[in-house]
Short mmCIF file of C-alpha atoms and ligand atoms in Angstrom, two decimals:
data_model
loop_
_atom_site.label_atom_id
_atom_site.label_comp_id
_atom_site.label_asym_id
_atom_site.label_seq_id
_atom_site.Cartn_x
_atom_site.Cartn_y
_atom_site.Cartn_z
CA UNK O 17 0.00 0.00 0.00
CA UNK O 18 1.21 3.50 -0.74
CA UNK O 19 1.75 5.50 2.41
CA UNK O 20 -0.19 8.77 2.55
CA UNK O 21 1.86 11.91 2.88
CA UNK O 22 1.23 14.42 5.63
CA UNK O 23 1.84 18.15 5.84
CA UNK O 24 5.07 19.20 7.56
CA UNK O 25 4.66 19.29 11.34
CA UNK O 26 3.55 22.71 12.54
CA UNK O 27 2.36 23.74 9.08
CA UNK O 28 -1.40 23.67 8.63
CA UNK O 29 -3.84 23.27 5.81
CA UNK O 30 -6.62 25.80 6.04
CA UNK O 31 -9.67 24.01 4.65
CA UNK O 32 -12.63 25.73 2.96
CA UNK O 33 -14.84 26.20 6.07
CA UNK O 34 -11.93 27.93 7.81
CA UNK O 35 -10.50 29.62 4.74
CA UNK O 36 -13.79 31.43 4.18
CA UNK O 37 -13.61 32.82 7.70
CA UNK O 38 -10.01 33.88 7.01
CA UNK O 39 -11.14 35.74 3.91
CA UNK O 40 -13.87 37.58 5.84
CA UNK O 41 -11.30 38.49 8.45
CA UNK O 42 -8.87 39.72 5.79
CA UNK O 43 -11.60 41.87 4.21
CA UNK O 44 -12.22 43.62 7.52
CA UNK O 45 -8.49 44.08 8.09
CA UNK O 46 -7.91 45.52 4.62
CA UNK O 47 -10.69 48.08 5.10
CA UNK O 48 -9.33 49.01 8.49
CA UNK O 49 -5.79 49.53 7.15
CA UNK O 50 -7.15 51.62 4.30
CA UNK O 51 -8.94 53.75 6.87
CA UNK O 52 -5.53 54.80 8.20
CA UNK O 53 -3.90 55.37 4.84
CA UNK O 54 -1.85 52.16 4.70
CA UNK O 55 -1.03 50.75 1.26
CA UNK O 56 -0.26 47.13 0.42
CA UNK O 57 3.17 45.77 -0.40
CA UNK O 58 4.05 42.15 -1.24
CA UNK O 59 7.55 40.86 -0.65
CA UNK O 60 9.08 37.50 -1.55
CA UNK O 61 8.77 34.71 0.98
CA UNK O 62 12.45 33.83 0.54
CA UNK O 63 15.12 36.43 1.34
CA UNK O 64 18.92 36.36 1.59
CA UNK O 65 19.83 34.99 5.03
CA UNK O 66 22.10 37.97 5.93
CA UNK O 67 19.04 40.25 5.79
CA UNK O 68 17.59 38.61 8.90
CA UNK O 69 20.92 38.23 10.70
CA UNK O 70 21.53 41.94 10.28
CA UNK O 71 17.99 43.14 10.96
CA UNK O 72 16.76 40.86 13.72
CA UNK O 73 20.15 40.35 15.40
CA UNK O 74 22.51 37.36 15.63
CA UNK O 75 21.82 36.69 19.28
CA UNK O 76 18.03 36.31 19.18
CA UNK O 77 15.79 33.25 19.39
CA UNK O 78 14.73 33.74 15.78
CA UNK O 79 18.19 33.91 14.22
CA UNK O 80 19.86 31.46 16.59
CA UNK O 81 17.38 28.63 16.35
CA UNK O 82 14.14 29.36 14.52
CA UNK O 83 15.04 30.10 10.90
CA UNK O 84 14.47 27.78 7.98
CA UNK O 85 17.70 28.43 6.12
CA UNK O 86 19.16 26.59 3.15
CA UNK O 87 21.56 27.03 0.30
CA UNK O 88 20.39 27.56 -3.23
CA UNK O 89 21.39 24.30 -4.89
CA UNK O 90 22.51 26.10 -8.05
CA UNK O 91 24.68 28.94 -6.80
CA UNK O 92 25.16 28.28 -3.09
CA UNK O 93 23.46 31.54 -2.07
CA UNK O 94 22.32 31.44 1.56
CA UNK O 95 18.55 31.83 1.70
CA UNK O 96 15.91 31.86 4.45
CA UNK O 97 12.13 31.48 4.55
CA UNK O 98 11.11 34.79 6.08
CA UNK O 99 10.46 34.54 9.84
CA UNK O 100 8.87 38.02 9.91
CA UNK O 101 8.04 40.83 7.52
CA UNK O 102 9.66 44.02 8.80
CA UNK O 103 13.14 43.21 7.48
CA UNK O 104 11.87 42.38 3.98
CA UNK O 105 9.59 45.41 3.92
CA UNK O 106 12.46 47.71 4.90
CA UNK O 107 14.71 46.06 2.31
CA UNK O 108 12.08 46.57 -0.40
CA UNK O 109 11.58 50.22 0.54
CA UNK O 110 15.33 50.85 0.36
CA UNK O 111 15.85 48.86 -2.83
CA UNK O 112 13.09 50.75 -4.64
CA UNK O 113 13.82 54.16 -3.17
CA UNK O 114 10.25 54.47 -1.92
CA UNK O 115 10.90 57.29 0.53
CA UNK O 116 13.13 59.28 -1.81
CA UNK O 117 10.42 59.22 -4.42
CA UNK O 118 7.29 59.47 -2.29
CA UNK O 119 8.23 60.71 1.19
CA UNK O 120 7.13 58.83 4.31
CA UNK O 121 5.31 55.58 3.63
CA UNK O 122 2.55 53.77 5.43
CA UNK O 123 2.78 50.16 4.23
CA UNK O 124 1.17 46.86 5.12
CA UNK O 125 1.71 43.24 4.15
CA UNK O 126 0.18 39.95 5.01
CA UNK O 127 1.20 36.38 4.52
CA UNK O 128 2.95 33.31 5.85
CA UNK O 129 6.03 33.46 8.09
CA UNK O 130 8.22 30.52 9.08
CA UNK O 131 9.88 29.73 12.40
CA UNK O 132 11.24 26.42 13.60
CA UNK O 133 9.50 26.41 16.98
CA UNK O 134 7.88 23.67 19.02
CA UNK O 135 4.36 23.49 17.60
CA UNK O 136 1.55 23.98 20.11
CA UNK O 137 -1.77 25.83 20.28
CA UNK O 138 -1.17 29.34 18.91
CA UNK O 139 2.42 28.55 17.88
CA UNK O 140 3.14 27.04 14.50
CA UNK O 141 6.06 26.64 12.12
CA UNK O 142 4.18 28.28 9.31
CA UNK O 143 1.95 31.03 10.67
CA UNK O 144 0.49 34.21 9.22
CA UNK O 145 1.06 37.82 10.07
CA UNK O 146 -0.47 41.10 9.05
CA UNK O 147 2.09 43.82 9.52
CA UNK O 148 1.94 47.59 9.25
CA UNK O 149 5.12 49.64 8.85
CA UNK O 150 5.31 53.45 8.95
CA UNK O 151 8.63 54.44 7.35
CA UNK O 152 10.00 57.96 7.61
CA UNK O 153 8.05 59.07 10.71
CA UNK O 154 10.06 60.26 13.73
CA UNK O 155 7.49 61.51 16.21
CA UNK O 156 5.46 59.82 18.94
CA UNK O 157 2.32 60.69 16.95
CA UNK O 158 2.79 57.75 14.60
CA UNK O 159 3.54 55.46 17.58
CA UNK O 160 0.23 56.55 19.09
CA UNK O 161 -1.59 56.05 15.82
CA UNK O 162 -0.19 52.53 15.41
CA UNK O 163 -1.42 51.67 18.88
CA UNK O 164 -4.85 53.28 18.43
CA UNK O 165 -5.24 51.32 15.22
CA UNK O 166 -5.05 48.12 17.22
CA UNK O 167 -7.72 49.27 19.65
CA UNK O 168 -10.05 50.13 16.77
CA UNK O 169 -9.58 46.76 15.11
CA UNK O 170 -10.34 44.86 18.32
CA UNK O 171 -13.52 46.93 18.54
CA UNK O 172 -14.48 46.21 14.96
CA UNK O 173 -13.91 42.50 15.45
CA UNK O 174 -15.91 42.51 18.67
CA UNK O 175 -12.88 41.32 20.63
CA UNK O 176 -12.70 42.16 24.29
CA UNK O 177 -10.14 41.20 26.93
CA UNK O 178 -7.15 42.41 24.92
CA UNK O 179 -4.84 44.58 26.98
CA UNK O 180 -1.93 46.80 26.09
CA UNK O 181 1.57 46.72 27.53
CA UNK O 182 4.07 49.42 26.81
CA UNK O 183 7.73 50.20 27.41
CA UNK O 184 10.49 52.41 26.11
CA UNK O 185 13.85 50.95 25.11
CA UNK O 186 15.43 54.39 24.74
CA UNK O 187 18.34 55.09 22.41
CA UNK O 188 21.42 52.98 21.73
CA UNK O 189 23.71 54.91 24.17
CA UNK O 190 21.03 54.72 26.86
CA UNK O 191 20.69 50.98 26.31
CA UNK O 192 24.50 50.71 26.50
CA UNK O 193 24.59 52.41 29.92
CA UNK O 194 21.74 50.21 31.14
CA UNK O 195 23.48 47.17 29.67
CA UNK O 196 26.55 47.66 31.85
CA UNK O 197 24.45 47.91 34.96
CA UNK O 198 22.49 44.87 33.84
CA UNK O 199 25.61 42.78 33.22
CA UNK O 200 27.03 43.72 36.61
CA UNK O 201 23.74 42.70 38.22
CA UNK O 202 23.46 39.44 36.29
CA UNK O 203 27.08 38.52 37.00
CA UNK O 204 26.37 38.83 40.67
CA UNK O 205 23.61 36.24 40.17
CA UNK O 206 25.46 34.07 37.73
CA UNK O 207 24.59 30.77 39.37
CA UNK O 208 20.87 31.55 39.05
CA UNK O 209 21.06 32.01 35.27
CA UNK O 210 19.82 29.27 32.97
CA UNK O 211 21.83 28.05 30.01
CA UNK O 212 20.36 30.58 27.54
CA UNK O 213 21.00 33.45 29.90
CA UNK O 214 24.58 32.34 30.59
CA UNK O 215 25.24 32.41 26.90
CA UNK O 216 23.58 35.80 26.42
CA UNK O 217 25.06 37.43 29.48
CA UNK O 218 27.60 39.37 27.45
CA UNK O 219 26.25 39.01 23.93
CA UNK O 220 22.71 40.26 24.54
CA UNK O 221 21.83 40.69 28.23
CA UNK O 222 18.67 42.74 27.53
CA UNK O 223 17.19 39.63 25.97
CA UNK O 224 17.49 37.87 29.32
CA UNK O 225 14.74 40.13 30.66
CA UNK O 226 12.46 38.54 28.03
CA UNK O 227 13.03 35.08 29.54
CA UNK O 228 10.06 32.74 29.70
CA UNK O 229 11.78 30.48 32.25
CA UNK O 230 9.62 30.59 35.41
CA UNK O 231 12.68 30.00 37.58
CA UNK O 232 14.19 33.29 36.42
CA UNK O 233 11.20 35.62 36.74
CA UNK O 234 12.11 37.00 40.14
CA UNK O 235 15.66 37.69 39.06
CA UNK O 236 14.49 39.47 35.91
CA UNK O 237 11.91 41.50 37.82
CA UNK O 238 14.52 42.86 40.20
CA UNK O 239 17.03 43.73 37.45
CA UNK O 240 18.01 47.36 36.74
CA UNK O 241 15.23 49.05 34.71
CA UNK O 242 15.87 50.70 31.39
CA UNK O 243 13.45 53.46 32.39
CA UNK O 244 16.01 54.70 34.90
CA UNK O 245 18.57 55.19 32.12
CA UNK O 246 16.47 57.12 29.63
CA UNK O 247 17.68 60.60 28.64
CA UNK O 248 15.51 63.68 28.20
CA UNK O 249 14.70 63.06 24.56
CA UNK O 250 13.61 59.44 25.01
CA UNK O 251 11.62 60.37 28.07
CA UNK O 252 9.89 63.22 26.20
CA UNK O 253 9.04 60.89 23.31
CA UNK O 254 7.53 58.36 25.68
CA UNK O 255 5.62 61.00 27.66
CA UNK O 256 4.17 62.50 24.47
CA UNK O 257 3.05 59.06 23.34
CA UNK O 258 1.43 58.40 26.69
CA UNK O 259 -0.36 61.75 26.57
CA UNK O 260 -1.86 60.89 23.18
CA UNK O 261 -2.96 57.46 24.42
CA UNK O 262 -4.44 59.00 27.58
CA UNK O 263 -6.32 61.54 25.44
CA UNK O 264 -7.83 58.69 23.47
CA UNK O 265 -8.94 57.06 26.70
CA UNK O 266 -6.74 54.00 26.22
CA UNK O 267 -5.61 52.11 29.27
CA UNK O 268 -2.26 50.34 29.33
CA UNK O 269 0.33 48.94 31.67
CA UNK O 270 3.98 49.96 31.62
CA UNK O 271 5.97 46.73 31.61
CA UNK O 272 9.63 47.43 32.32
CA UNK O 273 10.61 43.98 31.09
CA UNK O 274 8.96 44.28 27.71
CA UNK O 275 11.97 44.16 25.38
CA UNK O 276 10.72 42.21 22.33
CA UNK O 277 12.50 39.33 20.64
CA UNK O 278 14.06 41.34 17.82
CA UNK O 279 17.08 43.60 18.20
CA UNK O 280 16.00 46.36 15.86
CA UNK O 281 13.65 48.11 18.28
CA UNK O 282 14.34 51.39 20.11
CA UNK O 283 12.18 53.77 22.18
CA UNK O 284 8.57 52.63 21.99
CA UNK O 285 7.74 48.92 22.19
CA UNK O 286 4.26 47.52 22.80
CA UNK O 287 2.31 44.30 22.88
CA UNK O 288 -1.41 43.58 22.80
CA UNK O 289 -2.17 40.45 24.80
CA UNK O 290 -5.01 38.34 26.10
CA UNK O 291 -5.40 35.68 28.78
CA UNK O 292 -7.89 33.74 26.69
CA UNK O 293 -5.35 31.89 24.55
CA UNK O 294 -3.32 30.15 27.23
CA UNK O 295 0.43 30.67 27.01
CA UNK O 296 0.45 32.15 23.51
CA UNK O 297 -1.36 35.35 24.51
CA UNK O 298 0.35 38.06 22.45
CA UNK O 299 -1.81 38.85 19.41
CA UNK O 300 0.02 41.93 18.16
CA UNK O 301 3.44 43.36 18.86
CA UNK O 302 5.49 46.22 17.58
CA UNK O 303 7.48 49.33 18.22
CA UNK O 304 9.92 51.84 16.86
CA UNK O 305 13.00 50.82 14.85
CA UNK O 306 14.80 54.04 13.92
CA UNK O 307 18.13 52.33 13.23
CA UNK O 308 16.98 49.49 11.00
CA UNK O 309 16.93 51.08 7.56
CA UNK O 310 20.39 52.56 7.95
CA UNK O 311 21.64 49.23 9.29
CA UNK O 312 20.38 47.63 6.08
CA UNK O 313 22.25 50.13 3.92
CA UNK O 314 19.52 52.74 3.49
CA UNK O 315 19.51 56.40 4.50
CA UNK O 316 18.81 57.04 8.18
CA UNK O 317 15.02 56.73 8.37
CA UNK O 318 12.95 56.75 11.54
CA UNK O 319 10.23 54.12 11.48
CA UNK O 320 7.72 52.17 13.56
CA UNK O 321 5.32 49.30 13.02
CA UNK O 322 3.63 46.21 14.34
CA UNK O 323 2.77 42.65 13.35
CA UNK O 324 -0.33 40.69 14.31
CA UNK O 325 -0.57 36.93 14.52
CA UNK O 326 -3.55 35.94 12.41
CA UNK O 327 -4.01 32.44 13.86
CA UNK O 328 -4.22 33.83 17.37
CA UNK O 329 -6.63 36.61 16.40
CA UNK O 330 -8.82 34.20 14.49
CA UNK O 331 -8.91 31.85 17.46
CA UNK O 332 -10.13 34.73 19.62
CA UNK O 333 -12.60 35.88 16.99
CA UNK O 334 -14.12 32.44 16.68
CA UNK O 335 -14.46 32.02 20.36
CA UNK O 336 -15.80 35.37 21.49
CA UNK O 337 -16.11 37.61 18.49
CA UNK O 338 -19.17 38.62 16.58
CA UNK O 339 -20.53 35.44 15.09
CA UNK O 340 -22.27 37.28 12.26
CA UNK O 341 -18.90 37.86 10.60
CA UNK O 342 -18.00 34.21 10.67
CA UNK O 343 -18.30 32.54 7.32
CA UNK O 344 -21.27 30.49 6.32
CA UNK O 345 -20.99 28.17 3.41
CA UNK O 346 -21.92 30.23 0.33
CA UNK O 347 -25.26 29.32 -1.27
CA UNK O 348 -25.52 29.37 -5.08
CA UNK O 349 -28.27 31.49 -6.63
CA UNK O 350 -29.20 28.60 -8.90
CA UNK O 351 -28.19 24.98 -9.42
CA UNK O 352 -28.32 23.69 -12.98
CA UNK O 353 -29.54 20.13 -13.41
CA UNK O 354 -29.09 18.52 -16.84
CA UNK O 355 -29.30 15.16 -18.57
CA UNK O 356 -28.45 14.24 -22.15
CA UNK O 357 -25.87 15.55 -24.57
CA UNK O 358 -27.88 18.41 -26.05
CA UNK O 359 -29.23 19.30 -22.64
CA UNK O 360 -25.70 19.55 -21.31
CA UNK O 361 -24.74 22.00 -24.05
CA UNK O 362 -27.76 24.16 -23.27
CA UNK O 363 -26.97 23.91 -19.55
CA UNK O 364 -23.49 25.34 -20.15
CA UNK O 365 -24.99 28.26 -22.09
CA UNK O 366 -27.62 28.84 -19.41
CA UNK O 367 -25.07 28.84 -16.59
CA UNK O 368 -22.80 31.28 -18.41
CA UNK O 369 -25.75 33.58 -19.26
CA UNK O 370 -26.58 33.80 -15.55
CA UNK O 371 -22.97 34.32 -14.49
CA UNK O 372 -22.87 37.10 -17.05
CA UNK O 373 -25.44 39.03 -14.97
CA UNK O 374 -23.48 38.35 -11.79
CA UNK O 375 -25.23 35.31 -10.33
CA UNK O 376 -23.47 32.47 -8.50
CA UNK O 377 -24.23 29.33 -10.44
CA UNK O 378 -23.48 25.71 -9.62
CA UNK O 379 -23.60 23.67 -12.80
CA UNK O 380 -24.08 19.99 -12.07
CA UNK O 381 -21.13 18.06 -13.46
CA UNK O 382 -20.72 14.32 -13.50
CA UNK O 383 -24.14 13.16 -14.75
CA UNK O 384 -26.61 11.03 -12.78
CA UNK O 385 -30.40 10.80 -12.69
CA UNK O 386 -32.58 13.91 -12.39
CA UNK O 387 -33.60 12.66 -8.97
CA UNK O 388 -30.06 12.45 -7.64
CA UNK O 389 -29.11 15.77 -9.22
CA UNK O 390 -32.12 17.48 -7.63
CA UNK O 391 -31.09 16.05 -4.27
CA UNK O 392 -27.71 17.71 -4.66
CA UNK O 393 -29.38 20.95 -5.74
CA UNK O 394 -31.54 20.88 -2.62
CA UNK O 395 -28.55 20.15 -0.38
CA UNK O 396 -26.69 23.14 -1.82
CA UNK O 397 -29.28 25.43 -0.24
CA UNK O 398 -30.06 27.15 -3.53
CA UNK O 399 -33.55 28.64 -3.96
CA UNK O 400 -33.86 27.51 -7.60
CA UNK O 401 -32.95 24.54 -9.74
CA UNK O 402 -32.80 24.95 -13.49
CA UNK O 403 -33.93 21.77 -15.17
CA UNK O 404 -32.73 20.93 -18.66
CA UNK O 405 -33.50 17.63 -20.38
CA UNK O 406 -34.07 16.47 -23.97
CA UNK O 407 -37.45 18.24 -24.17
CA UNK O 408 -36.07 21.57 -23.06
CA UNK O 409 -33.06 21.20 -25.34
CA UNK O 410 -35.34 20.53 -28.30
CA UNK O 411 -37.40 23.68 -27.69
CA UNK O 412 -34.48 25.81 -26.41
CA UNK O 413 -36.29 26.35 -23.13
CA UNK O 414 -35.25 26.11 -19.50
CA UNK O 415 -37.24 24.66 -16.62
CA UNK O 416 -37.12 26.66 -13.37
CA UNK O 417 -38.06 24.81 -10.21
CA UNK O 418 -38.33 26.70 -6.92
CA UNK O 419 -36.83 24.55 -4.17
CA UNK O 420 -37.87 26.70 -1.20
CA UNK O 421 -41.48 27.68 -0.60
CA UNK O 422 -44.31 26.51 -2.79
CA UNK O 423 -43.88 28.27 -6.16
CA UNK O 424 -44.73 26.21 -9.22
CA UNK O 425 -42.22 24.91 -11.74
CA UNK O 426 -42.26 26.80 -15.04
CA UNK O 427 -40.51 26.90 -18.38
CA UNK O 428 -39.06 29.98 -20.09
CA UNK O 429 -37.40 30.49 -23.48
CA UNK O 430 -33.61 30.65 -23.22
CA UNK O 431 -33.68 34.32 -24.26
CA UNK O 432 -35.84 35.22 -21.26
CA UNK O 433 -33.86 33.18 -18.71
CA UNK O 434 -31.56 35.85 -17.24
CA UNK O 435 -34.33 38.39 -16.78
CA UNK O 436 -36.72 35.86 -15.29
CA UNK O 437 -34.24 34.48 -12.78
CA UNK O 438 -33.10 37.97 -11.78
CA UNK O 439 -36.72 38.95 -11.19
CA UNK O 440 -37.34 35.87 -9.10
CA UNK O 441 -34.22 36.44 -7.00
CA UNK O 442 -34.37 40.20 -6.57
CA UNK O 443 -37.96 41.11 -5.78
CA UNK O 444 -39.33 40.77 -9.30
CA UNK O 445 -42.86 39.53 -9.83
CA UNK O 446 -42.37 36.26 -8.03
CA UNK O 447 -41.64 37.38 -4.47
CA UNK O 448 -43.47 40.67 -4.80
CA UNK O 449 -46.65 39.01 -5.95
CA UNK O 450 -46.83 36.95 -2.78
CA UNK O 451 -45.74 39.65 -0.35
CA UNK O 452 -47.54 42.45 -2.20
CA UNK O 453 -50.86 40.66 -2.31
CA UNK O 454 -50.69 39.96 1.38
CA UNK O 455 -50.02 43.61 2.14
CA UNK O 456 -52.84 44.75 -0.16
CA UNK O 457 -55.30 42.31 1.31
CA UNK O 458 -54.54 43.72 4.71
CA UNK O 459 -54.85 47.38 3.74
CA UNK O 460 -57.95 47.24 1.55
P1 ATP S 194 6.29 35.04 21.08
O1 ATP S 194 6.80 35.75 22.27
O2 ATP S 194 4.86 34.55 21.23
O3 ATP S 194 7.22 33.99 20.54
P2 ATP S 194 7.39 36.91 19.23
O4 ATP S 194 7.88 38.01 20.08
O5 ATP S 194 8.35 35.90 18.72
O6 ATP S 194 6.17 36.16 19.95
P3 ATP S 194 6.83 38.62 16.96
O7 ATP S 194 8.02 38.24 16.22
O8 ATP S 194 6.74 39.94 17.56
O9 ATP S 194 6.50 37.48 18.05
O10 ATP S 194 5.54 38.36 16.03
C1 ATP S 194 4.36 39.14 16.13
C2 ATP S 194 3.16 38.25 16.39
O11 ATP S 194 3.15 37.15 15.49
C3 ATP S 194 3.13 37.62 17.74
O12 ATP S 194 2.62 38.50 18.69
C4 ATP S 194 2.21 36.45 17.53
O13 ATP S 194 0.85 36.88 17.56
C5 ATP S 194 2.55 36.03 16.14
N1 ATP S 194 3.49 34.90 16.17
C6 ATP S 194 4.83 34.91 16.35
N2 ATP S 194 5.34 33.68 16.27
C7 ATP S 194 4.30 32.84 16.01
C8 ATP S 194 4.18 31.44 15.80
N3 ATP S 194 5.23 30.65 15.81
N4 ATP S 194 2.94 30.93 15.55
C9 ATP S 194 1.85 31.73 15.53
N5 ATP S 194 1.91 33.05 15.72
C10 ATP S 194 3.11 33.61 15.96
MG1 MG S 195 8.88 33.97 19.34
#
């Protein structure tokens, strides 16, 4: 027996019932992004590996152990399946001179990302992000806007129980001063550090504050706080952001240990999180990355953005969101039943004539008796079956059989089909006669 093949672990098929919900979700998200002036950009899924090493940082979970990297078999080029979108988006903006030509850019992307993590609920090896990047904006106003955007989307999706955490990472020199104090502190507690932390102690001590190891929480909580090392400018940026958020009535918690898993961030960082998804509670995360574009070879360009995890948001939406947005299986306007060679040819013409006026038509394919075809038509939920057999084919007519309610079956010439069906579907004689008569009877 031939063994069946399975999808790669941690990479999921999204089947039609779910995929329709995804599409509804994406429609809402696209409208929402448009409402803030964001324009779409689509980058390749594969990028040169050095892009991520340089952008995300060598000593990060992503670059150290989560990337799907390989060599191009033809030329040996080192390539990686993108683990996130910011690096590729920044690369594309630089490569195509977007800011030089068009000034600051509000961009968004969506699509699959790849990280070699341990698969579990809310954490996959192929997952999907929607990301927004504002390139060329220096002030706290855009930070505030990016955060307010999130709040509006949760509202539109009917999601509650999502809270905001906020921190400032300051500037590079401020982080350097804090880093020294942090290393001194961590060295004093060396024997309490886990293996990861030992390794990062000198390479990337800030990352240790991001530890998920329960045994190290107390140690991380008591570590020197970046907030105490911020200079006037960073402090003013953060205060101005907070004032804008306060004005908008947003509540948030300052989390001194919020450092994010990517090295390119400075000043503002934020995460939207929920307790309703177990351990994988962060649904959206972002911040400012003023140094990134220059680090990738572009002109110095202040920038900020965020990325949302679609699987996690969809899980929340399904569970507690507004059910009316969730997809229902689409119902065809008509189902075309046909038997016999000439009938089949007429059926094709009939189906195309109705699609021409914008109707959704399911044309029965694969033959079978009228009885079995009508069963399928009924199961599709359609209000009308078109019936085409030898008789109809001979007279170039189409049978129309209402499947819901008690209307009678009728026959119309092919030329009158589109108009007749449109009338029946959209308040033409058929429905109006019934409803209208009732109303008249009552009022006379
Ligand atoms: P985490 O701390 O959960 O690992 P992260 O800091 O690595 O998250 P980011 O790189 O900031 O995550 O990605 C932004 C968002 O993308 C996350 O908040 C999350 O919603 C989603 N995300 C990240 N990794 C995964 C994954 N492996 N599977 C599903 N969603 C993910
Ligand atoms: Mg991660």
